[in-house]
C-alpha cells in the first residue's frame, strides 16, 4: 500500500473501531489529535506520515479500556499495520510511539524517543486541556461512574504508573493530578504555545467552579 492508502485505510479502521465511544476517546478525539500533531510536526520539521499514522492509531486499544493492559495498544497497532503490509521499521516506530505516549502519573517521566513521538504526544495532550479537555474529563468521569467533585477526597500526585492506573477519584481531582501539569510537560515550541491559552482557560474554569460550589457567586 502507498502511504496515502495506508492513512486512508487506517482512518476508516480507527473510525469503525472507536464508533460509539462516550468516554472522550471517540473518533473526533483522534481527528483533533491528528490535526494538532500535524500542526506541531510541520513547525518542527518532523516526518508527517509517521506523525499522522501514529496519531491515528494512538488510542486504538488504550489500557484504560483493556483492564490496565498497556501492551494492548501497540499490539493492536502492529496487527493492523502488518495487515497493511507496512514496512517493519515504520511499524516499529509507530508502535514505540504508542507504547510510550500516555500520561502515567504526576511523578512519572514520559519522555518520547523521537521527534514524531514528541509531536503526537503534544497533540494528544493539547486535546486533554482547554475547553475540549474539560468536556472530555467529565465525559470520562460519567462513563466510569466517577463523582464530579467530592471535597472530602483530595487529589494525589501519583509516583508510579501502577498507582495512577488504580486511581478512581472524582473528576475535579484529575485536573490537579494531570491536566494542570501538562503545560509544563509539552515537548515542542508549538505545543507549549498552544497549551498556554488552554491552560489559562482551565484555571478560569476552576475558579468559577469553586466560586459556584462555595456559594460565592
Ligand atoms: P493519555 O494516554 O495521556 O491518558 P488519552 O488520549 O488516553 O491520553 O486521554 C486521556 C483523557 O481521558 C484525559 O485527558 C481525560 O480527559 C480522560 N481521563 C483519564 N483519566 C481520567 C480521570 N481519572 N478522570 C477524568 N478524566 C480522565
Ligand atoms: Ni488520546
PDB file of C-alpha atoms and ligand atoms in Angstrom:
ATOM      1  CA  UNK A   1       0.000   0.000   0.000  1.00  0.00           C
ATOM      2  CA  UNK A   2       1.176   3.570  -0.643  1.00  0.00           C
ATOM      3  CA  UNK A   3       1.480   5.914   2.355  1.00  0.00           C
ATOM      4  CA  UNK A   4      -1.722   7.688   1.268  1.00  0.00           C
ATOM      5  CA  UNK A   5      -3.596   4.369   1.035  1.00  0.00           C
ATOM      6  CA  UNK A   6      -2.316   3.323   4.476  1.00  0.00           C
ATOM      7  CA  UNK A   7      -3.525   6.606   6.007  1.00  0.00           C
ATOM      8  CA  UNK A   8      -6.949   6.341   4.346  1.00  0.00           C
ATOM      9  CA  UNK A   9      -7.454   2.698   5.348  1.00  0.00           C
ATOM     10  CA  UNK A  10      -6.223   3.385   8.891  1.00  0.00           C
ATOM     11  CA  UNK A  11      -8.596   6.325   9.361  1.00  0.00           C
ATOM     12  CA  UNK A  12     -11.526   4.120   8.284  1.00  0.00           C
ATOM     13  CA  UNK A  13     -10.395   1.277  10.563  1.00  0.00           C
ATOM     14  CA  UNK A  14      -9.980   3.583  13.577  1.00  0.00           C
ATOM     15  CA  UNK A  15     -13.303   5.291  12.970  1.00  0.00           C
ATOM     16  CA  UNK A  16     -15.075   1.921  12.893  1.00  0.00           C
ATOM     17  CA  UNK A  17     -13.211   0.612  15.953  1.00  0.00           C
ATOM     18  CA  UNK A  18     -13.963   3.660  18.130  1.00  0.00           C
ATOM     19  CA  UNK A  19     -17.552   4.180  16.948  1.00  0.00           C
ATOM     20  CA  UNK A  20     -19.948   4.691  19.837  1.00  0.00           C
ATOM     21  CA  UNK A  21     -17.328   5.696  22.428  1.00  0.00           C
ATOM     22  CA  UNK A  22     -18.709   8.089  25.035  1.00  0.00           C
ATOM     23  CA  UNK A  23     -15.610   8.484  27.227  1.00  0.00           C
ATOM     24  CA  UNK A  24     -13.854  11.219  25.244  1.00  0.00           C
ATOM     25  CA  UNK A  25     -11.831   8.685  23.221  1.00  0.00           C
ATOM     26  CA  UNK A  26     -14.067   8.702  20.149  1.00  0.00           C
ATOM     27  CA  UNK A  27     -13.102   9.277  16.515  1.00  0.00           C
ATOM     28  CA  UNK A  28     -13.248  13.064  16.886  1.00  0.00           C
ATOM     29  CA  UNK A  29     -10.598  12.925  19.626  1.00  0.00           C
ATOM     30  CA  UNK A  30      -8.389  11.048  17.153  1.00  0.00           C
ATOM     31  CA  UNK A  31      -9.171  13.556  14.397  1.00  0.00           C
ATOM     32  CA  UNK A  32      -8.292  16.527  16.651  1.00  0.00           C
ATOM     33  CA  UNK A  33      -5.077  14.852  17.826  1.00  0.00           C
ATOM     34  CA  UNK A  34      -4.110  14.186  14.208  1.00  0.00           C
ATOM     35  CA  UNK A  35      -4.662  17.861  13.352  1.00  0.00           C
ATOM     36  CA  UNK A  36      -2.808  19.111  16.443  1.00  0.00           C
ATOM     37  CA  UNK A  37       0.086  16.699  15.872  1.00  0.00           C
ATOM     38  CA  UNK A  38       0.440  17.660  12.201  1.00  0.00           C
ATOM     39  CA  UNK A  39       0.411  21.361  13.076  1.00  0.00           C
ATOM     40  CA  UNK A  40       3.226  20.791  15.567  1.00  0.00           C
ATOM     41  CA  UNK A  41       5.070  18.436  13.192  1.00  0.00           C
ATOM     42  CA  UNK A  42       5.095  20.974  10.353  1.00  0.00           C
ATOM     43  CA  UNK A  43       6.696  23.535  12.619  1.00  0.00           C
ATOM     44  CA  UNK A  44       9.210  21.012  13.964  1.00  0.00           C
ATOM     45  CA  UNK A  45      10.107  19.561  10.544  1.00  0.00           C
ATOM     46  CA  UNK A  46       9.049  16.057  11.627  1.00  0.00           C
ATOM     47  CA  UNK A  47       8.057  13.229   9.276  1.00  0.00           C
ATOM     48  CA  UNK A  48       4.379  13.922   8.567  1.00  0.00           C
ATOM     49  CA  UNK A  49       3.467  10.379   7.508  1.00  0.00           C
ATOM     50  CA  UNK A  50       4.796   8.767  10.706  1.00  0.00           C
ATOM     51  CA  UNK A  51       3.195  11.524  12.811  1.00  0.00           C
ATOM     52  CA  UNK A  52      -0.224  11.157  11.208  1.00  0.00           C
ATOM     53  CA  UNK A  53      -0.179   7.356  11.307  1.00  0.00           C
ATOM     54  CA  UNK A  54       0.806   7.247  14.985  1.00  0.00           C
ATOM     55  CA  UNK A  55      -1.791   9.914  15.846  1.00  0.00           C
ATOM     56  CA  UNK A  56      -4.498   7.874  14.086  1.00  0.00           C
ATOM     57  CA  UNK A  57      -3.563   4.674  15.942  1.00  0.00           C
ATOM     58  CA  UNK A  58      -2.593   6.099  19.338  1.00  0.00           C
ATOM     59  CA  UNK A  59      -5.827   5.141  21.178  1.00  0.00           C
ATOM     60  CA  UNK A  60      -6.752   2.057  19.128  1.00  0.00           C
ATOM     61  CA  UNK A  61      -6.655  -0.132  22.286  1.00  0.00           C
ATOM     62  CA  UNK A  62      -5.952   2.149  25.261  1.00  0.00           C
ATOM     63  CA  UNK A  63      -5.031   0.452  28.596  1.00  0.00           C
ATOM     64  CA  UNK A  64      -7.877   2.384  30.288  1.00  0.00           C
ATOM     65  CA  UNK A  65     -10.352   0.198  28.362  1.00  0.00           C
ATOM     66  CA  UNK A  66      -8.322  -3.030  28.409  1.00  0.00           C
ATOM     67  CA  UNK A  67      -8.083  -3.841  32.097  1.00  0.00           C
ATOM     68  CA  UNK A  68      -4.956  -1.711  32.537  1.00  0.00           C
ATOM     69  CA  UNK A  69      -3.002  -3.710  29.920  1.00  0.00           C
ATOM     70  CA  UNK A  70      -0.642  -1.144  28.360  1.00  0.00           C
ATOM     71  CA  UNK A  71       0.625  -3.646  25.769  1.00  0.00           C
ATOM     72  CA  UNK A  72      -2.824  -3.860  24.097  1.00  0.00           C
ATOM     73  CA  UNK A  73      -2.398  -0.600  22.134  1.00  0.00           C
ATOM     74  CA  UNK A  74       0.953  -1.293  20.462  1.00  0.00           C
ATOM     75  CA  UNK A  75      -0.165  -4.890  19.802  1.00  0.00           C
ATOM     76  CA  UNK A  76      -3.388  -3.837  18.049  1.00  0.00           C
ATOM     77  CA  UNK A  77      -1.489  -1.191  16.045  1.00  0.00           C
ATOM     78  CA  UNK A  78       1.141  -3.761  14.982  1.00  0.00           C
ATOM     79  CA  UNK A  79      -1.523  -6.264  13.863  1.00  0.00           C
ATOM     80  CA  UNK A  80      -3.237  -3.579  11.809  1.00  0.00           C
ATOM     81  CA  UNK A  81      -0.033  -2.297  10.175  1.00  0.00           C
ATOM     82  CA  UNK A  82       1.071  -5.849   9.306  1.00  0.00           C
ATOM     83  CA  UNK A  83      -2.281  -6.253   7.529  1.00  0.00           C
ATOM     84  CA  UNK A  84      -1.465  -3.046   5.622  1.00  0.00           C
ATOM     85  CA  UNK A  85       1.930  -4.573   4.682  1.00  0.00           C
ATOM     86  CA  UNK A  86       3.704  -1.535   6.130  1.00  0.00           C
ATOM     87  CA  UNK A  87       7.464  -1.905   6.387  1.00  0.00           C
ATOM     88  CA  UNK A  88       8.986  -3.164   9.612  1.00  0.00           C
ATOM     89  CA  UNK A  89      10.909  -0.005  10.532  1.00  0.00           C
ATOM     90  CA  UNK A  90       7.702   2.038  10.212  1.00  0.00           C
ATOM     91  CA  UNK A  91       5.729  -0.460  12.325  1.00  0.00           C
ATOM     92  CA  UNK A  92       8.433  -0.402  14.995  1.00  0.00           C
ATOM     93  CA  UNK A  93       8.490   3.390  15.108  1.00  0.00           C
ATOM     94  CA  UNK A  94       4.694   3.805  15.314  1.00  0.00           C
ATOM     95  CA  UNK A  95       4.350   1.091  17.966  1.00  0.00           C
ATOM     96  CA  UNK A  96       7.161   2.601  20.033  1.00  0.00           C
ATOM     97  CA  UNK A  97       5.328   5.956  19.986  1.00  0.00           C
ATOM     98  CA  UNK A  98       2.041   4.350  21.068  1.00  0.00           C
ATOM     99  CA  UNK A  99       3.743   2.364  23.846  1.00  0.00           C
ATOM    100  CA  UNK A 100       5.361   5.434  25.440  1.00  0.00           C
ATOM    101  CA  UNK A 101       2.816   8.203  24.782  1.00  0.00           C
ATOM    102  CA  UNK A 102       0.413   8.008  27.708  1.00  0.00           C
ATOM    103  CA  UNK A 103       0.470  10.063  30.889  1.00  0.00           C
ATOM    104  CA  UNK A 104       1.480   7.708  33.718  1.00  0.00           C
ATOM    105  CA  UNK A 105       1.203   9.821  36.880  1.00  0.00           C
ATOM    106  CA  UNK A 106       2.466  13.176  38.167  1.00  0.00           C
ATOM    107  CA  UNK A 107       5.788  11.732  39.330  1.00  0.00           C
ATOM    108  CA  UNK A 108       6.491   9.533  36.283  1.00  0.00           C
ATOM    109  CA  UNK A 109       8.585  10.818  33.335  1.00  0.00           C
ATOM    110  CA  UNK A 110       7.190  10.069  29.867  1.00  0.00           C
ATOM    111  CA  UNK A 111       9.884  11.323  27.525  1.00  0.00           C
ATOM    112  CA  UNK A 112       9.471  10.445  23.881  1.00  0.00           C
ATOM    113  CA  UNK A 113      12.335   8.869  21.921  1.00  0.00           C
ATOM    114  CA  UNK A 114      11.719  10.571  18.574  1.00  0.00           C
ATOM    115  CA  UNK A 115      10.652  13.928  17.182  1.00  0.00           C
ATOM    116  CA  UNK A 116       7.494  12.362  15.714  1.00  0.00           C
ATOM    117  CA  UNK A 117       6.695  10.910  19.140  1.00  0.00           C
ATOM    118  CA  UNK A 118       7.005  14.351  20.711  1.00  0.00           C
ATOM    119  CA  UNK A 119       4.607  15.789  18.109  1.00  0.00           C
ATOM    120  CA  UNK A 120       1.968  13.096  18.705  1.00  0.00           C
ATOM    121  CA  UNK A 121       2.291  13.332  22.489  1.00  0.00           C
ATOM    122  CA  UNK A 122       1.870  17.123  22.383  1.00  0.00           C
ATOM    123  CA  UNK A 123      -1.092  16.710  20.002  1.00  0.00           C
ATOM    124  CA  UNK A 124      -2.749  14.246  22.409  1.00  0.00           C
ATOM    125  CA  UNK A 125      -2.037  16.410  25.451  1.00  0.00           C
ATOM    126  CA  UNK A 126      -3.446  19.528  23.796  1.00  0.00           C
ATOM    127  CA  UNK A 127      -6.741  17.668  23.460  1.00  0.00           C
ATOM    128  CA  UNK A 128      -6.674  16.875  27.197  1.00  0.00           C
ATOM    129  CA  UNK A 129      -6.688  20.566  28.211  1.00  0.00           C
ATOM    130  CA  UNK A 130      -8.744  23.693  27.483  1.00  0.00           C
ATOM    131  CA  UNK A 131     -12.483  23.667  26.773  1.00  0.00           C
ATOM    132  CA  UNK A 132     -12.370  20.323  24.967  1.00  0.00           C
ATOM    133  CA  UNK A 133     -10.184  18.852  27.705  1.00  0.00           C
ATOM    134  CA  UNK A 134     -12.723  19.859  30.356  1.00  0.00           C
ATOM    135  CA  UNK A 135     -15.551  18.269  28.361  1.00  0.00           C
ATOM    136  CA  UNK A 136     -13.538  15.069  27.869  1.00  0.00           C
ATOM    137  CA  UNK A 137     -12.685  14.779  31.559  1.00  0.00           C
ATOM    138  CA  UNK A 138     -16.342  14.972  32.607  1.00  0.00           C
ATOM    139  CA  UNK A 139     -17.383  12.590  29.822  1.00  0.00           C
ATOM    140  CA  UNK A 140     -14.740  10.128  31.065  1.00  0.00           C
ATOM    141  CA  UNK A 141     -15.859  10.544  34.674  1.00  0.00           C
ATOM    142  CA  UNK A 142     -19.519   9.943  33.763  1.00  0.00           C
ATOM    143  CA  UNK A 143     -18.595   6.929  31.634  1.00  0.00           C
ATOM    144  CA  UNK A 144     -16.750   5.312  34.559  1.00  0.00           C
ATOM    145  CA  UNK A 145     -19.269   6.340  37.229  1.00  0.00           C
ATOM    146  CA  UNK A 146     -16.941   8.794  38.980  1.00  0.00           C
ATOM    147  CA  UNK A 147     -18.178  11.610  41.236  1.00  0.00           C
ATOM    148  CA  UNK A 148     -17.927  15.057  39.657  1.00  0.00           C
ATOM    149  CA  UNK A 149     -16.363  16.519  42.795  1.00  0.00           C
ATOM    150  CA  UNK A 150     -16.056  15.467  46.428  1.00  0.00           C
ATOM    151  CA  UNK A 151     -14.467  17.974  48.831  1.00  0.00           C
ATOM    152  CA  UNK A 152     -13.587  15.091  51.188  1.00  0.00           C
ATOM    153  CA  UNK A 153     -11.337  13.381  48.618  1.00  0.00           C
ATOM    154  CA  UNK A 154      -8.002  15.134  47.965  1.00  0.00           C
ATOM    155  CA  UNK A 155      -6.051  14.892  44.718  1.00  0.00           C
ATOM    156  CA  UNK A 156      -2.969  12.635  44.730  1.00  0.00           C
ATOM    157  CA  UNK A 157       0.277  13.145  42.853  1.00  0.00           C
ATOM    158  CA  UNK A 158       0.912   9.532  41.802  1.00  0.00           C
ATOM    159  CA  UNK A 159       4.538   8.432  41.899  1.00  0.00           C
ATOM    160  CA  UNK A 160       4.109   5.244  39.860  1.00  0.00           C
ATOM    161  CA  UNK A 161       2.119   4.101  36.840  1.00  0.00           C
ATOM    162  CA  UNK A 162       0.634   1.283  38.955  1.00  0.00           C
ATOM    163  CA  UNK A 163      -0.743   3.798  41.491  1.00  0.00           C
ATOM    164  CA  UNK A 164      -2.034   6.093  38.721  1.00  0.00           C
ATOM    165  CA  UNK A 165      -3.802   3.179  36.985  1.00  0.00           C
ATOM    166  CA  UNK A 166      -5.659   2.249  40.169  1.00  0.00           C
ATOM    167  CA  UNK A 167      -6.999   5.739  40.803  1.00  0.00           C
ATOM    168  CA  UNK A 168     -10.753   6.199  40.953  1.00  0.00           C
ATOM    169  CA  UNK A 169     -11.173   9.716  42.309  1.00  0.00           C
ATOM    170  CA  UNK A 170     -13.594  12.484  41.388  1.00  0.00           C
ATOM    171  CA  UNK A 171     -13.156  14.213  38.042  1.00  0.00           C
ATOM    172  CA  UNK A 172     -12.142  17.581  39.538  1.00  0.00           C
ATOM    173  CA  UNK A 173      -9.154  15.807  41.111  1.00  0.00           C
ATOM    174  CA  UNK A 174      -7.983  14.787  37.637  1.00  0.00           C
ATOM    175  CA  UNK A 175      -7.288  18.455  36.902  1.00  0.00           C
ATOM    176  CA  UNK A 176      -4.732  18.528  39.741  1.00  0.00           C
ATOM    177  CA  UNK A 177      -3.416  15.027  39.093  1.00  0.00           C
ATOM    178  CA  UNK A 178      -2.848  15.516  35.361  1.00  0.00           C
ATOM    179  CA  UNK A 179      -4.488  18.290  33.351  1.00  0.00           C
ATOM    180  CA  UNK A 180      -2.901  21.326  35.045  1.00  0.00           C
ATOM    181  CA  UNK A 181       0.529  19.648  34.895  1.00  0.00           C
ATOM    182  CA  UNK A 182       0.552  19.226  31.136  1.00  0.00           C
ATOM    183  CA  UNK A 183       1.543  22.749  30.039  1.00  0.00           C
ATOM    184  CA  UNK A 184       4.984  22.336  31.643  1.00  0.00           C
ATOM    185  CA  UNK A 185       5.466  18.927  30.036  1.00  0.00           C
ATOM    186  CA  UNK A 186       4.895  19.898  26.421  1.00  0.00           C
ATOM    187  CA  UNK A 187       7.820  18.786  24.274  1.00  0.00           C
ATOM    188  CA  UNK A 188       7.708  21.272  21.398  1.00  0.00           C
ATOM    189  CA  UNK A 189       7.587  25.048  20.990  1.00  0.00           C
ATOM    190  CA  UNK A 190       4.210  24.921  19.205  1.00  0.00           C
ATOM    191  CA  UNK A 191       2.865  22.602  21.890  1.00  0.00           C
ATOM    192  CA  UNK A 192       3.925  24.986  24.643  1.00  0.00           C
ATOM    193  CA  UNK A 193       2.433  27.977  22.813  1.00  0.00           C
ATOM    194  CA  UNK A 194      -0.939  26.314  22.221  1.00  0.00           C
ATOM    195  CA  UNK A 195      -1.055  24.836  25.722  1.00  0.00           C
ATOM    196  CA  UNK A 196      -0.631  28.230  27.426  1.00  0.00           C
ATOM    197  CA  UNK A 197      -4.026  29.604  26.373  1.00  0.00           C
ATOM    198  CA  UNK A 198      -5.864  26.347  27.066  1.00  0.00           C
ATOM    199  CA  UNK A 199      -4.247  26.131  30.494  1.00  0.00           C
ATOM    200  CA  UNK A 200      -5.384  29.633  31.388  1.00  0.00           C
ATOM    201  CA  UNK A 201      -8.942  28.741  30.374  1.00  0.00           C
ATOM    202  CA  UNK A 202      -8.914  25.726  32.725  1.00  0.00           C
ATOM    203  CA  UNK A 203      -7.668  27.913  35.597  1.00  0.00           C
ATOM    204  CA  UNK A 204     -10.559  30.338  34.990  1.00  0.00           C
ATOM    205  CA  UNK A 205     -12.991  27.440  34.792  1.00  0.00           C
ATOM    206  CA  UNK A 206     -11.853  26.028  38.144  1.00  0.00           C
ATOM    207  CA  UNK A 207     -12.063  29.442  39.811  1.00  0.00           C
ATOM    208  CA  UNK A 208     -15.657  29.758  38.638  1.00  0.00           C
ATOM    209  CA  UNK A 209     -16.462  26.137  39.565  1.00  0.00           C
ATOM    210  CA  UNK A 210     -15.316  26.632  43.178  1.00  0.00           C
ATOM    211  CA  UNK A 211     -16.985  30.058  43.437  1.00  0.00           C
ATOM    212  CA  UNK A 212     -20.305  28.470  42.475  1.00  0.00           C
ATOM    213  CA  UNK A 213     -19.707  25.401  44.664  1.00  0.00           C
ATOM    214  CA  UNK A 214     -18.994  27.585  47.688  1.00  0.00           C
ATOM    215  CA  UNK A 215     -21.887  29.941  47.035  1.00  0.00           C
ATOM    216  CA  UNK A 216     -19.600  32.910  46.355  1.00  0.00           C
ATOM    217  CA  UNK A 217     -21.250  33.947  43.136  1.00  0.00           C
TER     218      UNK A 217
HETATM  219  P1  LIG B   1      -3.338   9.601  27.853  1.00  0.00           P
HETATM  220  O1  LIG B   1      -2.898   8.442  27.016  1.00  0.00           O
HETATM  221  O2  LIG B   1      -2.229  10.575  28.153  1.00  0.00           O
HETATM  222  O3  LIG B   1      -4.042   9.137  29.116  1.00  0.00           O
HETATM  223  P2  LIG B   1      -5.778   9.869  26.323  1.00  0.00           P
HETATM  224  O4  LIG B   1      -5.883  10.325  24.924  1.00  0.00           O
HETATM  225  O5  LIG B   1      -5.991   8.406  26.591  1.00  0.00           O
HETATM  226  O6  LIG B   1      -4.385  10.374  26.954  1.00  0.00           O
HETATM  227  O7  LIG B   1      -6.868  10.669  27.120  1.00  0.00           O
HETATM  228  C1  LIG B   1      -6.847  10.838  28.482  1.00  0.00           C
HETATM  229  C2  LIG B   1      -8.082  11.624  28.845  1.00  0.00           C
HETATM  230  O8  LIG B   1      -9.067  10.788  29.428  1.00  0.00           O
HETATM  231  C3  LIG B   1      -7.793  12.640  29.923  1.00  0.00           C
HETATM  232  O9  LIG B   1      -7.193  13.774  29.430  1.00  0.00           O
HETATM  233  C4  LIG B   1      -9.175  12.871  30.486  1.00  0.00           C
HETATM  234  O10 LIG B   1      -9.966  13.667  29.655  1.00  0.00           O
HETATM  235  C5  LIG B   1      -9.705  11.477  30.478  1.00  0.00           C
HETATM  236  N1  LIG B   1      -9.377  10.857  31.754  1.00  0.00           N
HETATM  237  C6  LIG B   1      -8.474   9.921  32.007  1.00  0.00           C
HETATM  238  N2  LIG B   1      -8.458   9.587  33.331  1.00  0.00           N
HETATM  239  C7  LIG B   1      -9.398  10.365  33.903  1.00  0.00           C
HETATM  240  C8  LIG B   1      -9.909  10.534  35.231  1.00  0.00           C
HETATM  241  N3  LIG B   1      -9.450   9.824  36.244  1.00  0.00           N
HETATM  242  N4  LIG B   1     -10.876  11.445  35.429  1.00  0.00           N
HETATM  243  C9  LIG B   1     -11.368  12.172  34.417  1.00  0.00           C
HETATM  244  N5  LIG B   1     -10.946  12.064  33.143  1.00  0.00           N
HETATM  245  C10 LIG B   1      -9.981  11.181  32.893  1.00  0.00           C
HETATM  246 NI1  LIG B   2      -5.604  10.189  23.073  1.00  0.00          NI
END
